[in-house]
């Protein structure tokens, strides 16, 4: 058994007669076991991603860089070396707040739709409420940010929680615009997964990227245990005004409790709502507390300055110049002859 301390990202190892490159090490959901995420180097498994539990692998061999054999590059103009260096640079995760792939999605991106991502990427943890008005593309803005997080290695596991009526549209937009595949999970789908896995396993570990209805999760008490024992890199909560603490109705209360539970189960949290504020300071504060629990001292008395970094809010009048430039108004001419 190899000491987990030497299984560092960047190291090359031989496991099961194949050579792999360690991408990162993860803690198993239960217990203290170390899971290593690797990408194939050998020809047969090249570029394939796999996960190994270090404690259960008896034949892990860490390759010593000192034993690397250097081979001269005889290609014209050292082309092979240049291509190798360029390929490695493209795989390196960015560390700045610039956009690299989100703005290249399959859509006509407007400048204002990039602002939420530019703002969030400057944060240590990307936790933001996107509260743009209806029709400005909140789903697309969430997709841009999710794409950037994936590019930075911070979006392997994504969970989208939305209303039942929006499941198909959200799933379609993320796939057709950003090629982010979200597996749709409803109560039947979750039960199907549970039938395939051991009884003590978590169905939310089965798919890395999933979309589920908020009403599906709130209905079954058993899901609470699964959620509390799962962790995602990114959680997106659509129609976030539905999960704010607003009244004493049972449905709203269950949704609010679910959202508060989910808010603690991810590094990045993206909340979407065109109407996040119902006029009650406490209601809006409940959303802000999900993003940053220490941002507000008093839920009934806080200033705009305390929460200015936690949300983006624009109306159509704020971006009318960009909208007019890209979507000019058409004059309809009706013939009366």
Short mmCIF file of C-alpha atoms in Angstrom, two decimals:
data_model
loop_
_atom_site.label_atom_id
_atom_site.label_comp_id
_atom_site.label_asym_id
_atom_site.label_seq_id
_atom_site.Cartn_x
_atom_site.Cartn_y
_atom_site.Cartn_z
CA UNK A 1 0.00 0.00 0.00
CA UNK A 2 1.40 3.40 -1.02
CA UNK A 3 1.48 6.31 1.40
CA UNK A 4 -1.28 8.70 0.32
CA UNK A 5 1.05 11.64 0.95
CA UNK A 6 3.07 10.77 -2.18
CA UNK A 7 -0.05 10.55 -4.36
CA UNK A 8 0.05 14.23 -5.26
CA UNK A 9 -1.55 15.82 -8.32
CA UNK A 10 0.88 15.74 -11.23
CA UNK A 11 2.50 12.45 -10.21
CA UNK A 12 2.51 9.53 -12.62
CA UNK A 13 1.53 6.14 -11.32
CA UNK A 14 1.11 2.61 -12.62
CA UNK A 15 -2.14 0.92 -11.57
CA UNK A 16 -3.51 -2.32 -13.01
CA UNK A 17 -0.75 -2.50 -15.62
CA UNK A 18 -1.53 0.96 -17.04
CA UNK A 19 0.09 4.35 -16.58
CA UNK A 20 -1.99 7.21 -15.21
CA UNK A 21 -1.51 10.88 -14.34
CA UNK A 22 -2.99 12.01 -11.01
CA UNK A 23 -5.32 14.97 -11.48
CA UNK A 24 -6.43 15.38 -7.88
CA UNK A 25 -6.99 13.55 -4.63
CA UNK A 26 -10.40 13.51 -2.94
CA UNK A 27 -11.77 12.41 0.39
CA UNK A 28 -14.33 9.64 0.13
CA UNK A 29 -17.88 10.64 1.10
CA UNK A 30 -17.80 8.21 4.01
CA UNK A 31 -14.76 7.45 6.13
CA UNK A 32 -11.22 8.71 5.70
CA UNK A 33 -10.26 6.87 2.54
CA UNK A 34 -8.46 8.76 -0.22
CA UNK A 35 -9.83 8.65 -3.75
CA UNK A 36 -7.42 9.56 -6.53
CA UNK A 37 -8.76 10.97 -9.79
CA UNK A 38 -6.50 10.05 -12.69
CA UNK A 39 -6.35 10.42 -16.46
CA UNK A 40 -4.93 7.72 -18.70
CA UNK A 41 -1.47 8.05 -20.22
CA UNK A 42 -0.98 4.59 -21.74
CA UNK A 43 -2.23 4.11 -25.30
CA UNK A 44 -5.17 1.84 -24.45
CA UNK A 45 -6.63 4.15 -21.77
CA UNK A 46 -5.29 7.49 -23.05
CA UNK A 47 -7.35 10.50 -21.90
CA UNK A 48 -9.81 8.30 -20.01
CA UNK A 49 -10.70 9.50 -16.51
CA UNK A 50 -10.87 7.01 -13.65
CA UNK A 51 -11.05 6.96 -9.86
CA UNK A 52 -9.19 4.60 -7.55
CA UNK A 53 -9.49 4.15 -3.79
CA UNK A 54 -5.87 4.18 -2.70
CA UNK A 55 -6.39 1.89 0.29
CA UNK A 56 -7.87 -0.84 -1.89
CA UNK A 57 -5.12 -0.86 -4.53
CA UNK A 58 -2.12 -2.99 -3.56
CA UNK A 59 -0.11 -2.45 -6.72
CA UNK A 60 0.16 1.34 -7.05
CA UNK A 61 3.65 2.24 -8.28
CA UNK A 62 4.67 5.90 -8.22
CA UNK A 63 7.03 6.64 -11.11
CA UNK A 64 10.22 8.48 -10.17
CA UNK A 65 10.85 11.52 -12.41
CA UNK A 66 14.61 10.88 -12.06
CA UNK A 67 14.20 7.74 -14.11
CA UNK A 68 12.64 9.58 -17.04
CA UNK A 69 14.47 8.99 -20.30
CA UNK A 70 14.89 12.10 -22.40
CA UNK A 71 14.45 11.68 -26.15
CA UNK A 72 15.67 14.25 -28.65
CA UNK A 73 13.03 16.03 -30.72
CA UNK A 74 14.04 15.54 -34.34
CA UNK A 75 10.95 17.19 -35.83
CA UNK A 76 11.29 20.26 -38.01
CA UNK A 77 11.45 23.40 -35.89
CA UNK A 78 10.88 21.30 -32.76
CA UNK A 79 7.22 21.09 -33.75
CA UNK A 80 6.43 18.08 -31.54
CA UNK A 81 7.82 19.82 -28.45
CA UNK A 82 5.91 23.02 -29.20
CA UNK A 83 2.66 21.12 -29.67
CA UNK A 84 3.25 19.19 -26.43
CA UNK A 85 3.85 22.41 -24.49
CA UNK A 86 0.79 24.07 -26.04
CA UNK A 87 -1.41 21.07 -25.20
CA UNK A 88 -0.30 21.17 -21.58
CA UNK A 89 -0.89 24.91 -21.35
CA UNK A 90 -4.45 24.47 -22.61
CA UNK A 91 -5.11 21.87 -19.93
CA UNK A 92 -3.80 24.12 -17.16
CA UNK A 93 -6.59 25.59 -15.04
CA UNK A 94 -6.75 29.42 -15.20
CA UNK A 95 -6.11 31.29 -11.98
CA UNK A 96 -7.36 34.74 -12.98
CA UNK A 97 -10.89 36.12 -13.35
CA UNK A 98 -10.92 36.34 -17.14
CA UNK A 99 -13.41 34.39 -19.24
CA UNK A 100 -12.01 31.55 -21.32
CA UNK A 101 -14.88 29.45 -22.68
CA UNK A 102 -18.19 30.69 -21.29
CA UNK A 103 -18.48 33.53 -23.79
CA UNK A 104 -17.89 31.08 -26.67
CA UNK A 105 -21.16 29.25 -26.09
CA UNK A 106 -23.57 28.51 -28.92
CA UNK A 107 -25.47 31.78 -28.63
CA UNK A 108 -25.25 35.49 -29.40
CA UNK A 109 -23.75 36.60 -26.11
CA UNK A 110 -24.47 40.14 -24.96
CA UNK A 111 -21.85 41.98 -22.88
CA UNK A 112 -24.10 42.36 -19.84
CA UNK A 113 -24.59 38.58 -19.71
CA UNK A 114 -20.89 38.18 -18.94
CA UNK A 115 -20.97 40.48 -15.90
CA UNK A 116 -22.18 37.89 -13.34
CA UNK A 117 -19.33 35.53 -14.24
CA UNK A 118 -16.74 38.30 -14.20
CA UNK A 119 -17.98 39.33 -10.76
CA UNK A 120 -18.20 35.80 -9.35
CA UNK A 121 -14.76 34.72 -10.59
CA UNK A 122 -13.17 37.45 -8.48
CA UNK A 123 -14.59 35.81 -5.35
CA UNK A 124 -12.76 33.12 -3.36
CA UNK A 125 -15.98 31.07 -3.57
CA UNK A 126 -18.42 31.69 -6.38
CA UNK A 127 -21.70 32.30 -4.52
CA UNK A 128 -23.99 34.76 -6.26
CA UNK A 129 -27.64 35.68 -6.78
CA UNK A 130 -28.39 36.55 -10.40
CA UNK A 131 -31.55 38.65 -10.17
CA UNK A 132 -31.90 40.06 -13.68
CA UNK A 133 -35.35 40.85 -15.01
CA UNK A 134 -37.37 38.36 -17.03
CA UNK A 135 -36.02 37.87 -20.54
CA UNK A 136 -32.41 38.91 -19.92
CA UNK A 137 -31.08 35.35 -19.90
CA UNK A 138 -30.45 34.26 -16.33
CA UNK A 139 -30.19 30.61 -17.41
CA UNK A 140 -27.53 31.53 -19.96
CA UNK A 141 -25.65 33.60 -17.39
CA UNK A 142 -25.64 30.62 -15.04
CA UNK A 143 -24.37 28.43 -17.88
CA UNK A 144 -21.52 30.82 -18.64
CA UNK A 145 -20.40 30.76 -15.01
CA UNK A 146 -20.78 26.98 -14.76
CA UNK A 147 -18.65 26.55 -17.90
CA UNK A 148 -15.91 28.72 -16.44
CA UNK A 149 -15.93 26.75 -13.20
CA UNK A 150 -15.65 23.49 -15.15
CA UNK A 151 -12.69 24.95 -17.07
CA UNK A 152 -11.02 25.74 -13.75
CA UNK A 153 -11.55 22.24 -12.39
CA UNK A 154 -14.21 23.48 -9.96
CA UNK A 155 -17.30 22.08 -11.64
CA UNK A 156 -16.99 18.31 -11.83
CA UNK A 157 -20.17 17.75 -9.80
CA UNK A 158 -23.12 20.01 -10.59
CA UNK A 159 -26.67 19.89 -9.24
CA UNK A 160 -29.43 22.06 -10.69
CA UNK A 161 -32.61 22.46 -8.63
CA UNK A 162 -35.56 24.04 -10.40
CA UNK A 163 -39.33 23.85 -10.68
CA UNK A 164 -40.89 20.91 -12.48
CA UNK A 165 -42.08 23.11 -15.34
CA UNK A 166 -38.52 24.32 -16.04
CA UNK A 167 -36.70 20.97 -15.99
CA UNK A 168 -36.81 20.33 -19.73
CA UNK A 169 -35.92 23.90 -20.74
CA UNK A 170 -33.01 24.16 -18.30
CA UNK A 171 -31.66 20.78 -19.31
CA UNK A 172 -31.92 21.68 -23.01
CA UNK A 173 -30.22 25.08 -22.61
CA UNK A 174 -27.26 23.70 -20.66
CA UNK A 175 -26.68 20.96 -23.24
CA UNK A 176 -27.33 22.83 -26.50
CA UNK A 177 -25.52 26.02 -25.45
CA UNK A 178 -22.71 24.79 -23.21
CA UNK A 179 -22.56 21.00 -23.78
CA UNK A 180 -23.12 20.44 -20.07
CA UNK A 181 -25.07 17.16 -19.76
CA UNK A 182 -27.57 17.21 -16.91
CA UNK A 183 -29.23 13.90 -16.06
CA UNK A 184 -32.86 14.47 -15.16
CA UNK A 185 -33.77 12.90 -11.84
CA UNK A 186 -37.34 12.59 -10.64
CA UNK A 187 -38.72 10.33 -7.93
CA UNK A 188 -38.89 7.42 -10.39
CA UNK A 189 -35.35 8.06 -11.61
CA UNK A 190 -33.95 8.17 -8.09
CA UNK A 191 -35.74 4.92 -7.22
CA UNK A 192 -34.29 3.33 -10.37
CA UNK A 193 -30.77 4.31 -9.29
CA UNK A 194 -31.38 2.98 -5.78
CA UNK A 195 -32.33 -0.39 -7.25
CA UNK A 196 -28.98 -0.58 -9.05
CA UNK A 197 -26.71 0.28 -6.14
CA UNK A 198 -26.12 -1.25 -2.67
CA UNK A 199 -28.61 -0.18 -0.03
CA UNK A 200 -26.08 1.89 1.91
CA UNK A 201 -24.94 3.89 -1.14
CA UNK A 202 -26.06 7.42 -1.97
CA UNK A 203 -28.00 7.80 -5.26
CA UNK A 204 -26.72 11.37 -5.59
CA UNK A 205 -23.20 9.98 -6.03
CA UNK A 206 -24.31 8.05 -9.12
CA UNK A 207 -24.29 10.99 -11.56
CA UNK A 208 -21.90 13.93 -11.38
CA UNK A 209 -24.22 16.34 -13.19
CA UNK A 210 -27.94 16.18 -12.50
CA UNK A 211 -31.09 18.28 -12.54
CA UNK A 212 -33.98 17.68 -10.15
CA UNK A 213 -37.26 19.32 -9.20
CA UNK A 214 -37.35 21.16 -5.89
CA UNK A 215 -40.72 19.54 -5.13
CA UNK A 216 -39.26 16.07 -5.65
CA UNK A 217 -36.57 16.66 -3.04
CA UNK A 218 -38.84 18.29 -0.48
CA UNK A 219 -41.39 15.46 -0.47
CA UNK A 220 -39.27 12.55 0.72
CA UNK A 221 -37.64 12.70 4.15
CA UNK A 222 -35.20 10.05 3.03
CA UNK A 223 -33.63 12.48 0.56
CA UNK A 224 -32.52 14.64 3.46
CA UNK A 225 -29.99 12.04 4.60
CA UNK A 226 -28.74 11.59 1.04
CA UNK A 227 -28.27 15.34 0.57
CA UNK A 228 -26.49 15.79 3.88
CA UNK A 229 -24.02 13.08 2.88
CA UNK A 230 -23.40 14.34 -0.65
CA UNK A 231 -21.31 17.25 -1.86
CA UNK A 232 -21.27 19.14 -5.14
CA UNK A 233 -18.84 21.59 -6.67
CA UNK A 234 -21.68 23.76 -7.98
CA UNK A 235 -25.35 23.97 -7.02
CA UNK A 236 -27.75 26.07 -9.11
CA UNK A 237 -31.11 26.99 -7.56
CA UNK A 238 -33.53 28.35 -10.15
CA UNK A 239 -36.56 30.47 -9.20
CA UNK A 240 -34.85 31.18 -5.89
CA UNK A 241 -37.70 33.39 -4.65
CA UNK A 242 -39.62 30.15 -4.08
CA UNK A 243 -37.10 29.04 -1.44
CA UNK A 244 -36.97 32.29 0.53
CA UNK A 245 -38.50 32.38 4.00
CA UNK A 246 -41.74 34.21 3.32
CA UNK A 247 -44.64 32.68 5.16
CA UNK A 248 -45.78 29.87 7.38
CA UNK A 249 -47.17 27.77 4.55
CA UNK A 250 -45.96 24.19 4.66
CA UNK A 251 -44.79 24.09 1.04
CA UNK A 252 -42.75 27.26 1.31
CA UNK A 253 -41.24 26.17 4.62
CA UNK A 254 -40.15 22.82 3.20
CA UNK A 255 -38.60 24.49 0.18
CA UNK A 256 -36.75 26.99 2.35
CA UNK A 257 -35.38 24.28 4.62
CA UNK A 258 -34.28 22.26 1.59
CA UNK A 259 -32.46 25.24 0.06
CA UNK A 260 -30.73 26.07 3.34
CA UNK A 261 -29.56 22.47 3.54
CA UNK A 262 -28.30 22.49 -0.05
CA UNK A 263 -26.47 25.78 0.49
CA UNK A 264 -24.07 24.02 2.85
CA UNK A 265 -23.36 21.18 0.42
CA UNK A 266 -21.36 23.00 -2.26
CA UNK A 267 -18.46 25.36 -2.76
CA UNK A 268 -20.20 27.41 -5.46
CA UNK A 269 -23.85 28.43 -5.24
CA UNK A 270 -25.71 30.16 -8.08
CA UNK A 271 -29.21 31.41 -7.33
CA UNK A 272 -31.53 32.71 -10.04
CA UNK A 273 -34.63 34.84 -9.61
CA UNK A 274 -36.31 37.71 -11.43
CA UNK A 275 -38.29 38.65 -8.29
CA UNK A 276 -36.07 37.91 -5.28
CA UNK A 277 -37.48 40.65 -3.03
CA UNK A 278 -41.10 40.62 -1.85
CA UNK A 279 -40.76 43.82 0.19
CA UNK A 280 -39.79 42.09 3.44
CA UNK A 281 -36.19 42.55 4.51
CA UNK A 282 -36.18 39.22 6.35
CA UNK A 283 -37.23 37.33 3.23
CA UNK A 284 -34.42 38.69 1.07
CA UNK A 285 -31.97 38.25 3.95
CA UNK A 286 -32.72 34.53 4.01
CA UNK A 287 -31.39 34.26 0.44
CA UNK A 288 -28.31 36.31 1.30
CA UNK A 289 -27.63 34.09 4.31
CA UNK A 290 -27.57 31.04 2.05
CA UNK A 291 -24.85 32.69 -0.01
CA UNK A 292 -22.84 34.09 2.90
CA UNK A 293 -24.07 33.32 6.45
CA UNK A 294 -21.90 36.05 8.02
CA UNK A 295 -22.71 38.88 5.60
CA UNK A 296 -25.73 40.24 7.50
CA UNK A 297 -25.70 40.98 11.22
CA UNK A 298 -29.43 41.66 11.51
CA UNK A 299 -31.97 40.17 9.10
CA UNK A 300 -34.36 43.07 9.66
CA UNK A 301 -31.81 45.88 9.46
CA UNK A 302 -29.01 45.76 6.90
CA UNK A 303 -27.67 48.06 4.22
CA UNK A 304 -27.11 47.62 0.51
CA UNK A 305 -23.37 47.91 1.06
CA UNK A 306 -23.35 44.76 3.19
CA UNK A 307 -24.72 42.61 0.39
CA UNK A 308 -23.62 44.42 -2.78
CA UNK A 309 -21.09 41.69 -3.64
CA UNK A 310 -23.64 38.89 -3.35
CA UNK A 311 -26.03 39.74 -6.18
CA UNK A 312 -26.38 41.14 -9.70
CA UNK A 313 -29.60 42.96 -10.53
CA UNK A 314 -30.39 44.58 -13.91
CA UNK A 315 -33.61 45.64 -15.61
CA UNK A 316 -34.22 45.92 -19.34
CA UNK A 317 -33.90 49.70 -19.13
CA UNK A 318 -30.37 49.26 -17.72
CA UNK A 319 -29.21 47.32 -20.78
CA UNK A 320 -31.55 48.77 -23.42
CA UNK A 321 -28.63 50.05 -25.51
CA UNK A 322 -27.15 46.56 -25.82
CA UNK A 323 -30.55 45.05 -26.52
CA UNK A 324 -31.36 47.65 -29.18
CA UNK A 325 -28.00 47.15 -30.88
CA UNK A 326 -28.33 43.39 -31.14
CA UNK A 327 -32.11 43.13 -31.47
CA UNK A 328 -33.33 46.26 -33.27
CA UNK A 329 -37.04 46.97 -33.18
CA UNK A 330 -38.95 45.98 -36.29
CA UNK A 331 -41.63 48.17 -37.80
CA UNK A 332 -44.63 46.16 -38.92
CA UNK A 333 -46.26 47.43 -42.11
CA UNK A 334 -49.80 46.28 -42.80
CA UNK A 335 -51.22 46.56 -46.28
CA UNK A 336 -54.77 47.89 -46.44
CA UNK A 337 -55.12 47.58 -50.17
#
